[in-house]
Coordinates of N, CA and C in Angstrom, one line a residue:
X1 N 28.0 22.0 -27.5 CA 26.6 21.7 -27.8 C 25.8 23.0 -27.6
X2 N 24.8 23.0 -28.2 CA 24.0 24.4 -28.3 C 22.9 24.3 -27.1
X3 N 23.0 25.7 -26.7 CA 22.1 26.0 -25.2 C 20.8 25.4 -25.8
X4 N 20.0 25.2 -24.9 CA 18.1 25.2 -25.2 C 17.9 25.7 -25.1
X5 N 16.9 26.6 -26.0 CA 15.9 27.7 -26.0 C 14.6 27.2 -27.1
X6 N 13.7 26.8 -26.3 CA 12.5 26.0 -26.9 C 11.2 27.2 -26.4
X7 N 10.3 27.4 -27.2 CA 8.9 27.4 -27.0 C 8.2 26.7 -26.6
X8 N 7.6 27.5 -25.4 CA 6.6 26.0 -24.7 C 5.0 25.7 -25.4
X9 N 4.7 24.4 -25.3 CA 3.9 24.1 -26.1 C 3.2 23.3 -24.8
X10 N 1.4 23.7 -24.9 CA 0.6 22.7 -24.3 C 0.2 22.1 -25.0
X11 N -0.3 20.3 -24.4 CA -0.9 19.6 -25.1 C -2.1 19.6 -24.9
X12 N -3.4 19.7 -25.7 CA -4.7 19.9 -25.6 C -5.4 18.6 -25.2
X13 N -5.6 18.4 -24.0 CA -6.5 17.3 -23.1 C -7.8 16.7 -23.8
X14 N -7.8 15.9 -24.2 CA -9.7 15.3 -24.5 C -9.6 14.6 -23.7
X15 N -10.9 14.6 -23.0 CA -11.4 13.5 -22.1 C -12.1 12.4 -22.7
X16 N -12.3 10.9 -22.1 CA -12.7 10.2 -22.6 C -14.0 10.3 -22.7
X17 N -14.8 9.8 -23.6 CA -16.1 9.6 -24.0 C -17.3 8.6 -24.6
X18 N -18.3 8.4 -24.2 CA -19.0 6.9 -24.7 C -20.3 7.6 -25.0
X19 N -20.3 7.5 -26.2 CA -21.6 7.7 -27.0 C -21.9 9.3 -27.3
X20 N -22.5 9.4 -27.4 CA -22.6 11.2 -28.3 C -22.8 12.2 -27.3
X21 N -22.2 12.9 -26.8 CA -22.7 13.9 -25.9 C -23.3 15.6 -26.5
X22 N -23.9 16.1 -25.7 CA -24.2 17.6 -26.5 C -23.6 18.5 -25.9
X23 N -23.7 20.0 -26.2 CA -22.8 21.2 -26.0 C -22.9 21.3 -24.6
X24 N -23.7 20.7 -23.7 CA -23.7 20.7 -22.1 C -23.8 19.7 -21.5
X25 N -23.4 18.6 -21.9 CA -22.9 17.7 -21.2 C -24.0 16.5 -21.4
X26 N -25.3 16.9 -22.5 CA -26.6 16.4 -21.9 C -26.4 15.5 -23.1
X27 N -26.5 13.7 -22.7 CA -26.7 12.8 -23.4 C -28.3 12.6 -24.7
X28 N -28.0 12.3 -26.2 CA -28.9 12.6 -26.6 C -29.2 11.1 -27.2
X29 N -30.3 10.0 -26.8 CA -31.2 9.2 -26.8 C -31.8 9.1 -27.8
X30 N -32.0 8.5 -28.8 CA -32.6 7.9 -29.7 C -33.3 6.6 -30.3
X31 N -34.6 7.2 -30.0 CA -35.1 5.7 -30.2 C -36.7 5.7 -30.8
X32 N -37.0 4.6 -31.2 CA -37.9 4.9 -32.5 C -39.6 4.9 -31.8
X33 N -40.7 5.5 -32.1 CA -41.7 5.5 -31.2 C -42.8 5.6 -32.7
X34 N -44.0 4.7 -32.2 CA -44.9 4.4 -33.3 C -46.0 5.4 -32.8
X35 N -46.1 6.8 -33.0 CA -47.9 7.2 -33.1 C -48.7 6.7 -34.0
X36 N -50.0 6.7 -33.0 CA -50.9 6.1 -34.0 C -51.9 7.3 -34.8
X37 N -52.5 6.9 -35.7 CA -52.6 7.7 -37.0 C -53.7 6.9 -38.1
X38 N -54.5 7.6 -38.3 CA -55.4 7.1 -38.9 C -55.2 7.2 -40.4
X39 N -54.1 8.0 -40.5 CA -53.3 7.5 -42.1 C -52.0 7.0 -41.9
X40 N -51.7 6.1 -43.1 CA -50.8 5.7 -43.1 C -49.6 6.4 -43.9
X41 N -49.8 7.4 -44.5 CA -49.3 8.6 -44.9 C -48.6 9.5 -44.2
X42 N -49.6 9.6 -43.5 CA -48.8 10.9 -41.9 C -48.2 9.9 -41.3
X43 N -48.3 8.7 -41.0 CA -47.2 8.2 -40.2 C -45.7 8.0 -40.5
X44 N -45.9 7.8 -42.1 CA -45.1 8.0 -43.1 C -43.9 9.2 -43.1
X45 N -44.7 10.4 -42.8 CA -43.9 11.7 -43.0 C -43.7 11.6 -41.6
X46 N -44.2 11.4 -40.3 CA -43.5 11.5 -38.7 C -42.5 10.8 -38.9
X47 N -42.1 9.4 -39.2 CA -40.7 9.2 -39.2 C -40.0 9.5 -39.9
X48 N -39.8 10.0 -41.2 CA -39.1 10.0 -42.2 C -38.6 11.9 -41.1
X49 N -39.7 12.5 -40.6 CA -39.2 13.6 -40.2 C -38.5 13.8 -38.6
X50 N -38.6 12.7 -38.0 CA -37.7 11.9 -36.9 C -36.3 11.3 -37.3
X51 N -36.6 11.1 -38.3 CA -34.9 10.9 -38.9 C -34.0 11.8 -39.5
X52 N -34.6 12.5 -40.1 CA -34.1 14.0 -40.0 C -33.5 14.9 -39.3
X53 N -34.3 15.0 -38.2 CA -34.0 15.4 -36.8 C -33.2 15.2 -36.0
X54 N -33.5 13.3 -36.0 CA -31.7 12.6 -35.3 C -30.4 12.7 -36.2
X55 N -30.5 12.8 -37.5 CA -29.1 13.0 -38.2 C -29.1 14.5 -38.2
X56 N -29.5 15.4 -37.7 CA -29.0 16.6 -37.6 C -28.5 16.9 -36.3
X57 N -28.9 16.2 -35.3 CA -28.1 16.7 -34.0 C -26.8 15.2 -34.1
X58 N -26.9 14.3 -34.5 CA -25.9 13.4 -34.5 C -24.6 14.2 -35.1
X59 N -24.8 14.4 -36.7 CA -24.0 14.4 -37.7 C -23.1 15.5 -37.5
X60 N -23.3 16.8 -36.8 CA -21.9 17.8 -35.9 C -21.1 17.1 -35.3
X61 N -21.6 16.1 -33.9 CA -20.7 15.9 -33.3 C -19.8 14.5 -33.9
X62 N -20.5 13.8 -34.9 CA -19.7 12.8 -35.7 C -18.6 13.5 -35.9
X63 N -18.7 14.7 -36.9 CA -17.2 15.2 -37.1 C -16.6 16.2 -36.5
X64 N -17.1 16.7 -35.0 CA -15.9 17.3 -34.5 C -15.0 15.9 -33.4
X65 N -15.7 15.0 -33.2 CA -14.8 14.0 -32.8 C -13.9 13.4 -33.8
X66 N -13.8 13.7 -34.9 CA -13.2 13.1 -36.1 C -12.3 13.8 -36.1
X67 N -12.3 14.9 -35.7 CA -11.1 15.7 -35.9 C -9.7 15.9 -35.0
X68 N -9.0 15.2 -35.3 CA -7.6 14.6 -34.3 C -6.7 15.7 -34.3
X69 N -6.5 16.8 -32.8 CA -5.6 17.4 -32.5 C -4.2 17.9 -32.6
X70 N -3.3 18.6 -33.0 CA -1.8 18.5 -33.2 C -1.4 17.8 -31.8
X71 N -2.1 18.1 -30.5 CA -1.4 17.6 -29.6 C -2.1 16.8 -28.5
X72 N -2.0 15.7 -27.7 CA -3.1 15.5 -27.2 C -2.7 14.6 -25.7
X73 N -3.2 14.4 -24.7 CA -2.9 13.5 -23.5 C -4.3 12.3 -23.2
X74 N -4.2 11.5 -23.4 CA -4.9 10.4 -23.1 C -4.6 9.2 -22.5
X75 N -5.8 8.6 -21.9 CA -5.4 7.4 -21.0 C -4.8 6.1 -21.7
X76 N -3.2 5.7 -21.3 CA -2.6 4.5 -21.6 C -2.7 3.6 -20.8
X77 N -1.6 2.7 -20.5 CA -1.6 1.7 -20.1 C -2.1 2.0 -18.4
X78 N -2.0 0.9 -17.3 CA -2.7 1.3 -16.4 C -1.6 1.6 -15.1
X79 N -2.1 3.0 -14.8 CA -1.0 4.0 -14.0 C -0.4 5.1 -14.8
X80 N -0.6 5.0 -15.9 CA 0.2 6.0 -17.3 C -0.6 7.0 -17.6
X81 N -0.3 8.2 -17.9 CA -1.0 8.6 -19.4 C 0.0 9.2 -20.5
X82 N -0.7 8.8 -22.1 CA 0.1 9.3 -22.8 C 0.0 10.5 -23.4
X83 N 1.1 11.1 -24.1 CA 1.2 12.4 -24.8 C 1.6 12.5 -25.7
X84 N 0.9 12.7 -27.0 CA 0.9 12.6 -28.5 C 0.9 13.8 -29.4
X85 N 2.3 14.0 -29.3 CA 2.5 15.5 -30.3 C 2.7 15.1 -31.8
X86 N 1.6 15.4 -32.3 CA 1.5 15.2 -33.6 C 2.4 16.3 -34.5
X87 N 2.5 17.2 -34.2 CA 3.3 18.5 -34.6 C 5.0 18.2 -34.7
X88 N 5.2 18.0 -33.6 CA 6.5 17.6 -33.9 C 7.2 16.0 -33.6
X89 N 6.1 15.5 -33.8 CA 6.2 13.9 -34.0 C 7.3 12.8 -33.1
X90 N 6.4 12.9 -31.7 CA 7.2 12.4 -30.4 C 5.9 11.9 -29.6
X91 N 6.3 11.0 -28.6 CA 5.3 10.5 -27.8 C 5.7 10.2 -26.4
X92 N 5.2 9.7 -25.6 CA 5.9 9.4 -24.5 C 4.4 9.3 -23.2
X93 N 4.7 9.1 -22.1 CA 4.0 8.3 -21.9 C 4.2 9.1 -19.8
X94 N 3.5 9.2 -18.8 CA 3.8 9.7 -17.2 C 3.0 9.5 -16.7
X95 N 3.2 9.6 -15.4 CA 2.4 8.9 -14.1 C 1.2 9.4 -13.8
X96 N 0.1 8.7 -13.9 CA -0.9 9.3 -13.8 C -0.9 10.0 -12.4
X97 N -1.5 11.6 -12.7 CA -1.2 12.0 -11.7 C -0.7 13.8 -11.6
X98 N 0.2 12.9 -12.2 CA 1.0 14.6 -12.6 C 0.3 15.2 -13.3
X99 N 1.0 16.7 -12.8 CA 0.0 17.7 -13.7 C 0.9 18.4 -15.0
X100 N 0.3 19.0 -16.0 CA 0.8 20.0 -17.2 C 1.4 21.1 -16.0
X101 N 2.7 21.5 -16.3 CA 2.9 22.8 -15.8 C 3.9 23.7 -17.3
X102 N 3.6 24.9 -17.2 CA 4.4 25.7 -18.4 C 5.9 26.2 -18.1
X103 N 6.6 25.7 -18.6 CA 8.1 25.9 -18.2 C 8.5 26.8 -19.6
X104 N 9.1 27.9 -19.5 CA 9.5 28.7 -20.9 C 11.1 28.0 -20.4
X105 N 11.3 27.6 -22.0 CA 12.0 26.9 -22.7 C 12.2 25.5 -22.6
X106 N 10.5 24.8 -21.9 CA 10.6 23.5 -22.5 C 9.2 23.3 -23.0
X107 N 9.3 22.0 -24.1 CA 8.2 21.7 -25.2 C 7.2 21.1 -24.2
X108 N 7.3 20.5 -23.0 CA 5.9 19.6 -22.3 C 7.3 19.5 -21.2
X109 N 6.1 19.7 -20.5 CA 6.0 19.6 -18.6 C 4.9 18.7 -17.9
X110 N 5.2 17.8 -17.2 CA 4.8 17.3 -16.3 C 4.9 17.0 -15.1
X111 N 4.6 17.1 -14.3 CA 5.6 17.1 -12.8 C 4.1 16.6 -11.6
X112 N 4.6 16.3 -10.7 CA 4.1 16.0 -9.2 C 4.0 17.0 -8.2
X113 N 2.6 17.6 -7.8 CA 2.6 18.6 -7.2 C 2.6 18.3 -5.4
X114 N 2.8 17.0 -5.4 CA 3.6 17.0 -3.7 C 5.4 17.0 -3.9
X115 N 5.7 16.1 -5.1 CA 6.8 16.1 -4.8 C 7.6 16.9 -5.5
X116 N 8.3 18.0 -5.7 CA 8.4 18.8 -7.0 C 9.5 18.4 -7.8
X117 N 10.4 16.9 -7.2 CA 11.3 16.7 -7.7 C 11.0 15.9 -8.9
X118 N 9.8 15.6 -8.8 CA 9.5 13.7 -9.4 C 8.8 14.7 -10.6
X119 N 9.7 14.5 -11.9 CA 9.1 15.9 -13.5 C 9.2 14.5 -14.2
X120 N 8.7 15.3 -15.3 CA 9.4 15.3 -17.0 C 9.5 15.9 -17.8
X121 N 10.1 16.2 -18.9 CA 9.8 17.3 -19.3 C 10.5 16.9 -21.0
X122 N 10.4 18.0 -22.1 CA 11.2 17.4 -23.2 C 11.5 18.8 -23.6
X123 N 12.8 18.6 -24.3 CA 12.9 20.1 -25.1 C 13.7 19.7 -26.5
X124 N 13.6 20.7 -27.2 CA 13.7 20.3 -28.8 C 14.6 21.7 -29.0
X125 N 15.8 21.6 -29.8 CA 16.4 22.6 -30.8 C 16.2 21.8 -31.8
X126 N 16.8 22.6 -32.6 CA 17.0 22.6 -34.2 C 18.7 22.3 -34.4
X127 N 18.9 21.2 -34.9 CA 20.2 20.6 -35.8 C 20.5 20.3 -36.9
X128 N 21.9 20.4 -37.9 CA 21.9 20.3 -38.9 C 22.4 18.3 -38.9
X129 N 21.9 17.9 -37.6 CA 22.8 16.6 -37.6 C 21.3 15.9 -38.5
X130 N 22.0 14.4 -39.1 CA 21.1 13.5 -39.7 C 20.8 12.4 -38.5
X131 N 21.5 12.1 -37.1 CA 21.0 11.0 -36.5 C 22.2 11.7 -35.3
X132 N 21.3 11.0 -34.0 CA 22.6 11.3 -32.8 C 23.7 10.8 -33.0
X133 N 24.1 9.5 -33.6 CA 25.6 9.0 -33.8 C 26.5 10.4 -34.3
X134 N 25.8 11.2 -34.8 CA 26.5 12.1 -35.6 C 27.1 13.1 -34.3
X135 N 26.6 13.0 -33.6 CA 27.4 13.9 -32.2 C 28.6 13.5 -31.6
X136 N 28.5 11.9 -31.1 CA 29.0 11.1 -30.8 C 28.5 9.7 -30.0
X137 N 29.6 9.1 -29.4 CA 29.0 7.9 -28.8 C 28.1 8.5 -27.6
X138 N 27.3 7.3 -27.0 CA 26.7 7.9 -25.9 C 26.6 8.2 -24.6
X139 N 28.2 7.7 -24.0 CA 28.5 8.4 -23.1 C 29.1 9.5 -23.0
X140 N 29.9 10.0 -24.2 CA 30.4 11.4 -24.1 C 29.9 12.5 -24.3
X141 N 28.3 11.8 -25.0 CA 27.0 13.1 -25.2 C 26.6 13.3 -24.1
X142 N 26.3 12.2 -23.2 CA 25.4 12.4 -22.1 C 26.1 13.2 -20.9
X143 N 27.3 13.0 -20.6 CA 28.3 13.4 -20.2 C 28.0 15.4 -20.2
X144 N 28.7 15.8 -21.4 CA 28.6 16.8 -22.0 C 26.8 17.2 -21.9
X145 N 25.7 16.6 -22.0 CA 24.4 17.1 -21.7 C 24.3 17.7 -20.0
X146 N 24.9 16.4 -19.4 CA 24.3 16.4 -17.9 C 25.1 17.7 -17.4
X147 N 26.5 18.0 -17.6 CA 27.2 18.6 -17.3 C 27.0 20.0 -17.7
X148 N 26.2 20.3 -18.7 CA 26.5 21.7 -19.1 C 25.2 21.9 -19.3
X149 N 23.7 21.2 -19.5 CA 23.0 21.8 -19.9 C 21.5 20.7 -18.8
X150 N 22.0 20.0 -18.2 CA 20.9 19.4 -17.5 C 20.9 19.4 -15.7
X151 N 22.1 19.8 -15.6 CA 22.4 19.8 -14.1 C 23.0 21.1 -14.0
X152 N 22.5 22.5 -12.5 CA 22.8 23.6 -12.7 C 24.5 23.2 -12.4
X153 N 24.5 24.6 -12.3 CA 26.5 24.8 -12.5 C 26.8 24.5 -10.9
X154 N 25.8 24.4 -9.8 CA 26.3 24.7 -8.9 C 25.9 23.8 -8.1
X155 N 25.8 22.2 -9.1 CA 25.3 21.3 -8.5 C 26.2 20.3 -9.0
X156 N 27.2 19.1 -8.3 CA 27.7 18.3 -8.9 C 26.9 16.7 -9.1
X157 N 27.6 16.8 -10.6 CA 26.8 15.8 -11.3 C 27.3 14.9 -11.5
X158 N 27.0 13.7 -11.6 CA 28.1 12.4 -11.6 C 26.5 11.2 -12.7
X159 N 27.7 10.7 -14.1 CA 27.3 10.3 -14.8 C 26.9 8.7 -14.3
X160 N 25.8 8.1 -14.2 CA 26.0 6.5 -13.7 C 25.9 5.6 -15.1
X161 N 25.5 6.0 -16.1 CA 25.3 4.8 -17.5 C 24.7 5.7 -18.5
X162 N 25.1 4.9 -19.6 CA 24.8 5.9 -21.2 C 25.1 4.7 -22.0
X163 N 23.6 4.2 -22.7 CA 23.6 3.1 -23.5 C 22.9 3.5 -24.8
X164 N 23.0 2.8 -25.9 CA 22.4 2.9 -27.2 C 21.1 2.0 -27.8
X165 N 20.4 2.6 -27.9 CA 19.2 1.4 -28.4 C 18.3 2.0 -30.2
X166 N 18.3 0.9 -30.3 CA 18.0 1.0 -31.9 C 16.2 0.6 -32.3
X167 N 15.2 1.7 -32.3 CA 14.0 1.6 -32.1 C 13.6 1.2 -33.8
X168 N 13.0 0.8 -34.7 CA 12.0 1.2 -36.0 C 13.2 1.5 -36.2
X169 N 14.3 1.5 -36.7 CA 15.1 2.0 -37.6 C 15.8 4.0 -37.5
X170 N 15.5 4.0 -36.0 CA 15.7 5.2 -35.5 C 17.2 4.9 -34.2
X171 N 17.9 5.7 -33.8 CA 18.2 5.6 -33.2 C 18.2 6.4 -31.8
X172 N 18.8 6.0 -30.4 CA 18.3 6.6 -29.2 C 19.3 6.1 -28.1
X173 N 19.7 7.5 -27.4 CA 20.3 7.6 -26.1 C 20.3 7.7 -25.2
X174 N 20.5 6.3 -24.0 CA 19.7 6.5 -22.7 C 20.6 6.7 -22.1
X175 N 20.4 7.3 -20.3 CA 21.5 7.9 -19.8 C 20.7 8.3 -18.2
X176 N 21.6 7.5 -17.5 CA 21.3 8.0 -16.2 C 22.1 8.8 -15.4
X177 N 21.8 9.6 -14.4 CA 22.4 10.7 -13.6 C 22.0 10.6 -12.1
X178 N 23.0 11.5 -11.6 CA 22.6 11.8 -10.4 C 23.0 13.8 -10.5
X179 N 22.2 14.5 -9.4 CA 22.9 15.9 -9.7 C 22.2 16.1 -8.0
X180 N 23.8 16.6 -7.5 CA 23.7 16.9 -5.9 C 23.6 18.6 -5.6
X181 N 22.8 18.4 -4.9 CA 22.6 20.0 -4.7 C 22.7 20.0 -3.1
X182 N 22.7 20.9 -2.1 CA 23.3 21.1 -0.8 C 21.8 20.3 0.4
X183 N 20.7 20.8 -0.4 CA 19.9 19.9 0.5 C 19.4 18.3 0.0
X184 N 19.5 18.1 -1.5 CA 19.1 16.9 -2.0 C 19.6 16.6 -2.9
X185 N 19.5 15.0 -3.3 CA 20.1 15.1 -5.0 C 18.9 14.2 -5.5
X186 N 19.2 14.7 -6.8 CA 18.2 14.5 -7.7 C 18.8 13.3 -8.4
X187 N 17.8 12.1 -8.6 CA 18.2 10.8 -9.7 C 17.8 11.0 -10.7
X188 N 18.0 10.9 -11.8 CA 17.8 11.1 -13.1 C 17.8 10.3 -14.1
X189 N 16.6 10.2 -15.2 CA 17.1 9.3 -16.3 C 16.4 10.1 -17.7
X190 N 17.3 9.9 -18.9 CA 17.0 11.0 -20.0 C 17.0 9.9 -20.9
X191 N 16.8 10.6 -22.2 CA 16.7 9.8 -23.7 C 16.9 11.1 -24.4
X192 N 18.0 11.1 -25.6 CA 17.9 11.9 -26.4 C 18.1 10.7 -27.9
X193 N 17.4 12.1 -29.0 CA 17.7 11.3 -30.8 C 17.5 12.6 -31.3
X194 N 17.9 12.1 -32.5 CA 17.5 13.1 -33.6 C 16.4 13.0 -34.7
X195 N 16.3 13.5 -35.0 CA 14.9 13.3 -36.2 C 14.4 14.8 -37.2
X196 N 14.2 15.0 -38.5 CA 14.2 15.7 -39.3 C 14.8 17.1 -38.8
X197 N 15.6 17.6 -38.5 CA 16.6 18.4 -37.8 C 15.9 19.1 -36.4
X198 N 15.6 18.0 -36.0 CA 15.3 18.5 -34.2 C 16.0 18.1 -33.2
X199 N 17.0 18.2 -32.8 CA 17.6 17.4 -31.3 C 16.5 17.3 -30.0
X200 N 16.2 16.4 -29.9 CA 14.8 15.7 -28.9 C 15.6 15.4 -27.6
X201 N 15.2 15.7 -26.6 CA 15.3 15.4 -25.0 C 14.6 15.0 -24.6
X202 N 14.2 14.0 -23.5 CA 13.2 14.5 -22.3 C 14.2 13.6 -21.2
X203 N 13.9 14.0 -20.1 CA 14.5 14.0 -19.0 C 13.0 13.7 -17.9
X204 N 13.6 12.7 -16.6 CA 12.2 12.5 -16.2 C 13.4 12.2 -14.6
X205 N 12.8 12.5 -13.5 CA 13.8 11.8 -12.3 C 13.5 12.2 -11.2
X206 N 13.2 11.5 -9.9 CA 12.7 11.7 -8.5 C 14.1 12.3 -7.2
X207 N 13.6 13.0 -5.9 CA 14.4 12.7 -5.3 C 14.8 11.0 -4.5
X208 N 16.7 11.7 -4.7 CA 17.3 9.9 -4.4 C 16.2 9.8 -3.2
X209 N 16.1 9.8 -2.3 CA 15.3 9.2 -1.2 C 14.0 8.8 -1.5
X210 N 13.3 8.9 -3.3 CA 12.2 7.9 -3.0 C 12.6 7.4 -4.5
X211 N 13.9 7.5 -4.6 CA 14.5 6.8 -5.9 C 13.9 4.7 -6.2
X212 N 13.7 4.2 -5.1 CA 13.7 3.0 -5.4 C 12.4 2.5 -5.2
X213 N 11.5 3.8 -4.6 CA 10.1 3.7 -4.9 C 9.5 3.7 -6.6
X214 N 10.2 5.0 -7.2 CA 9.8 5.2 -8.5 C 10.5 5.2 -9.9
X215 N 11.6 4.4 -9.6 CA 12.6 4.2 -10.5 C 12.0 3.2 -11.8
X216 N 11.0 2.3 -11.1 CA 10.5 1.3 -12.5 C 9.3 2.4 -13.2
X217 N 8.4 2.8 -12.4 CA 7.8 3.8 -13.1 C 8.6 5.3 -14.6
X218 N 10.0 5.5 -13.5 CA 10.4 6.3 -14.2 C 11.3 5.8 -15.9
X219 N 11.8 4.7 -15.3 CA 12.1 3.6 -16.4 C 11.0 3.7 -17.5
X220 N 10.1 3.7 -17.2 CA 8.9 2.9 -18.0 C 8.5 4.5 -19.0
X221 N 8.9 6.0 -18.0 CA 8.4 7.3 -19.1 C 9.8 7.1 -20.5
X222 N 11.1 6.8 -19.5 CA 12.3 6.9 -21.0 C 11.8 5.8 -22.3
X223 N 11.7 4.6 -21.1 CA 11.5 3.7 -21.9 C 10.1 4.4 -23.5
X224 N 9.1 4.8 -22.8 CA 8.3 5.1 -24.2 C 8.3 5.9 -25.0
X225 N 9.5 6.7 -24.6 CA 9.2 7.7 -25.6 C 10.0 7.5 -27.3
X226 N 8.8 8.0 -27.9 CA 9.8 7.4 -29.3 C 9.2 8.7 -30.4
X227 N 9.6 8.6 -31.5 CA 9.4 9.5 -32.3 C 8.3 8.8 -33.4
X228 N 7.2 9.0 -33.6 CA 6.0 8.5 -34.2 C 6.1 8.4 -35.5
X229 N 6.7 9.0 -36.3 CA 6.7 8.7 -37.8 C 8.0 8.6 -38.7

């Protein structure tokens, strides 16, 4: 199987938002007010030139909110947030909490900055394959992943399950790990597929000693990840 060597990619954060804000944060209020006027002419031209005025500070920020990012993190389900890479058309979903970190040679990083074991992360090559069956079944992939390319050399790794699930007419490789290292071992759970010649990862896993604290949470990042289109 071919080494990883990905370019790292951040996803650009929007925060949520309710109702129109301006270039400083300062909320802009609109609301209709009658001067009085001893023609009914001029009062004519003050609103018609009050509407003018509100569709010129509205109508910018209508369309820079209109404009949907290649990549983005926003609030999902509750405890989650999601991460929507439009670019290379994957999604997936981590613990509120965790932060972006930049890892050279993976696509998205997320991790826990008390615990530095508890990540996730995804990395993408390039394949000439049409679907992962084309590699093989999915224990002798995951096998061959954990072994040579997800667990270091100087840590023994022991495969616990590698099952197949069939998403939208896509296919996908789940697969759990353990990888021992001399002070800790790491629990692990991954998902790989293929899609328009990308081999897709992501990998997400705590240390075993708070494994049965965050195992449904960690369940819940493989479980979302899917390929968007």
């Amino acid at each position: 199987m071919a080494s990883l060597k990905l370019s790292p990619s951040s996803p650009i954060s929007i925060p949520k938002s309710s109702g129109i804000v301006g270039r400083r944060g300062v909320s802009f209020l609109v609301r209709a007010e009658q001067s009085p006027s001893s023609s009914s002419d001029h009062q004519d031209k003050c609103q018609r030139r009050r509407v003018v005025v509100t569709l010129g500070v509205v109508a910018p920020w209508i369309s820079l909110l209109s404009k949907a990012p290649a990549s983005f993190a926003a609030e999902s389900k509750k405890g989650f947030m999601t991460v929507s890479d439009n670019k290379d058309a994957y999604a997936f979903v981590y613990p509120f909490g965790w932060q972006e970190v930049v890892i050279e040679g993976q696509d998205k990083v997320y991790k826990d900055v008390i615990e530095p074991l508890e990540s996730v992360s995804v990395n993408l090559i390039p394949t000439s394959k049409q679907t992962i069956k084309d590699f093989g079944p999915p224990k002798e992939i995951a096998e061959t992943l954990v072994k040579k390319v997800l667990a270091p050399p100087n840590q023994k790794s022991t495969l616990i399950d590698a099952s197949e699930q069939e998403v939208d007419g896509k296919t996908y490789y789940q697969f759990e790990f353990t990888a021992q290292a001399r002070n800790y071992t790491r629990h692990a759970l991954g998902v790989i597929t293929v899609f328009n010649g990308k081999f897709y990862t992501l990998t997400t896993g705590a240390n075993e000693r708070r494994w049965e604290k965050m195992k449904d949470r960690l369940h819940t990042v493989v479980d979302s990840f899917k390929i968007t289109v």
